[in-house]
C-alpha angles and dihedrals in degrees: 000000000000120000125205117266117277134192099235128021115197117198114202139044108225129096096287091053092047094050090046092052092048093049094047092048090046089055090057100262127139104239136199119188117198118189131192088220133010111313107244097027106049122091134031098289096060093053100047148022120297122206119201134214089236122165121165116235098280107136095210094046092048093047089051092048092050093045095050093047092047091057093043089054094059092256093285097114126092116245094205093053090046091054091048090052092053092050096045093045092052092053096044092049085058086057090050090054089052088052087063101259107167102231112189117245125226127224090275093055094253118139116242102226103167096086132049133195104234099219093047092044097049095040089060094043092053091048091049093047090051093048091050089066099256115150107232119205107192121198090015105128115190116230101182143007126239119233126196130219090273095054093256122143103251108176138301144260129214146133136283104234096200094047097062094270096305109175125243136189130195120186115206142173091232139003130219114203111208097153098133132238128292124266094171093237088287092155096253108156114274096359100104089106092051103091100132096255093144093052091054094047091050094046089053086063091048101265118161127224132213136198095017091143086069092070099107097097111149123174135196120259132171106267092246097038137065103213108112127204136180113172093044090060090070083087095054132109112203125218140189120239087265091057096254113145114246116228110233124183094233135343095259093042095058094098097084095041091052092042091056090058094044091049088053090056097255124137118241128196133195138201123190091220095136093065110108110243091238088065098050097091092041090054091049091048093049097045108023095156092059092058097040099082090042092051090049089054091050093248121143101201092200089058108020132059116241130190119255136208131182120237124198114240095176113188093349088081096011119084105237123112146110114340115253117217104182148020089268093060093249115167126216088272115080113244093016120110130180131211136176123357096347087067124070113265093196088108089065106023104025111195098345132078117293089200125133117358098016095047090047092054092042092053091055095044101039091044091054094046094045093049092051092044093050092048091050090051097044110037109100094003118135119244110234122193111295135192134190117266131208138051113195110111093355101102122060112253146147106290123093112235094217090053091051091050093050091050091054092045091052088062100038111035104055115094092221091058105040109021100035098041128189128184092239091049093050092048091050093049092047091052090055094043094047090051090049091051091051090053092047093053096041101038103026128216122275123247143080136212112005090001088072089077093059091045091050092047090051089054091046093052090051092052091046093052092050093051091047096052095038090055090044092053090049095054105085097204145037114267129164111323092350105095114180117184089317090290114164124250110265106233095214098039096095095147131126117231117230122200135179146141131086114220091023108028118197138188134207139171128247119236095024117250115259114244114259 
């Protein structure tokens, strides 16, 4: 199936994709949006609650918010970008109110705009995107980008999942990638579409990545659930299997202390007994899916202890992603823009998790900027000859996709590999992953039709893992979520780590280190 040319092609179906499509259409571009799932329901936002980094336009409050976050992020963020995110998010949430989003109202009659219900949010975004004239292609995962004779991203090709794997191609003047991060199919709620496909497609055109060492984001989930939460756990007391309280340094710093016990094979339990009773219903309203499995098991988490596990969320809550080179979220590939979790969030979150409020605000802001930037690049631009790019996982071969995925997970999911990193451990994992990549590219992955998506995702996860660990090995310190052999943070090493390449990965620092 070949579609007519369009100005802007948006790949993805979460909030960043929706805001990008709206912005591009608002700038006068013809827009096609192709989603791996069903736009409005796929991805972690649509299935849960979404906090926002939302600060009204009070100069002192915003300066304080930016300053605090800058320090929390290990001083790797960019204050100017952070301020832009606050401003853009505030204005776009006004738009969301005009779309009819039912913000709750406090006792003073003021709308509470710092938290969104995912289903309500994304239902309205889909409706707005549709009414703006955007062509939506649901269940149309992209497998590869098109590139023209000048090295410009010029569209994409993929398969229609509900049409037996029928192929499709859309030519475009510019492409916005909003395909999400990579959670390595860890089972974290809503992240089954986040396999790093967009990163691989972009790298095949020469895109660079940044912050990939900050990919070790794990979050707490009930042991028999998959819904992960971070901020809510500030109200938790943690217990051993014998019911003895675990001493944690501070509520938000409990992650490492609990992870140490889980990595040692111990069981850990939690109880949300520090939550004020007046907040109980609000917490249930904001995060209903977190409480659902507990309620079904007859557990009142405010009263009863429940077993925990930690689930890897990779670069969905981590900060690594495609390097951004301008205010319009352009990547290092002309005509290719990035929004949401596929883009680096180092500029906002530095070395710490961009999950929750910061990611929510970044999705809105970066989507808006990328959509406008892509429209400005594409409208009126000629369409030179273009061809599909990429090879890994695209041609049927010998390897089994499920086996490849398990091999990647063996290196990425364990706490003692990814959270508590050692140089020897990283080198060992990279040796295995590099060998796996060589087999993928030389032997291929089995499957035809719709199975090509799984094969391609297996290749993307492998590439993602290699970039993550290569960047981790190159950072000579611990900073933020990157913990290397308990090494201290180096006060003067305030550099970002860039990484790129496929067969021959490379790393670099930004800004460059001054000569001694």
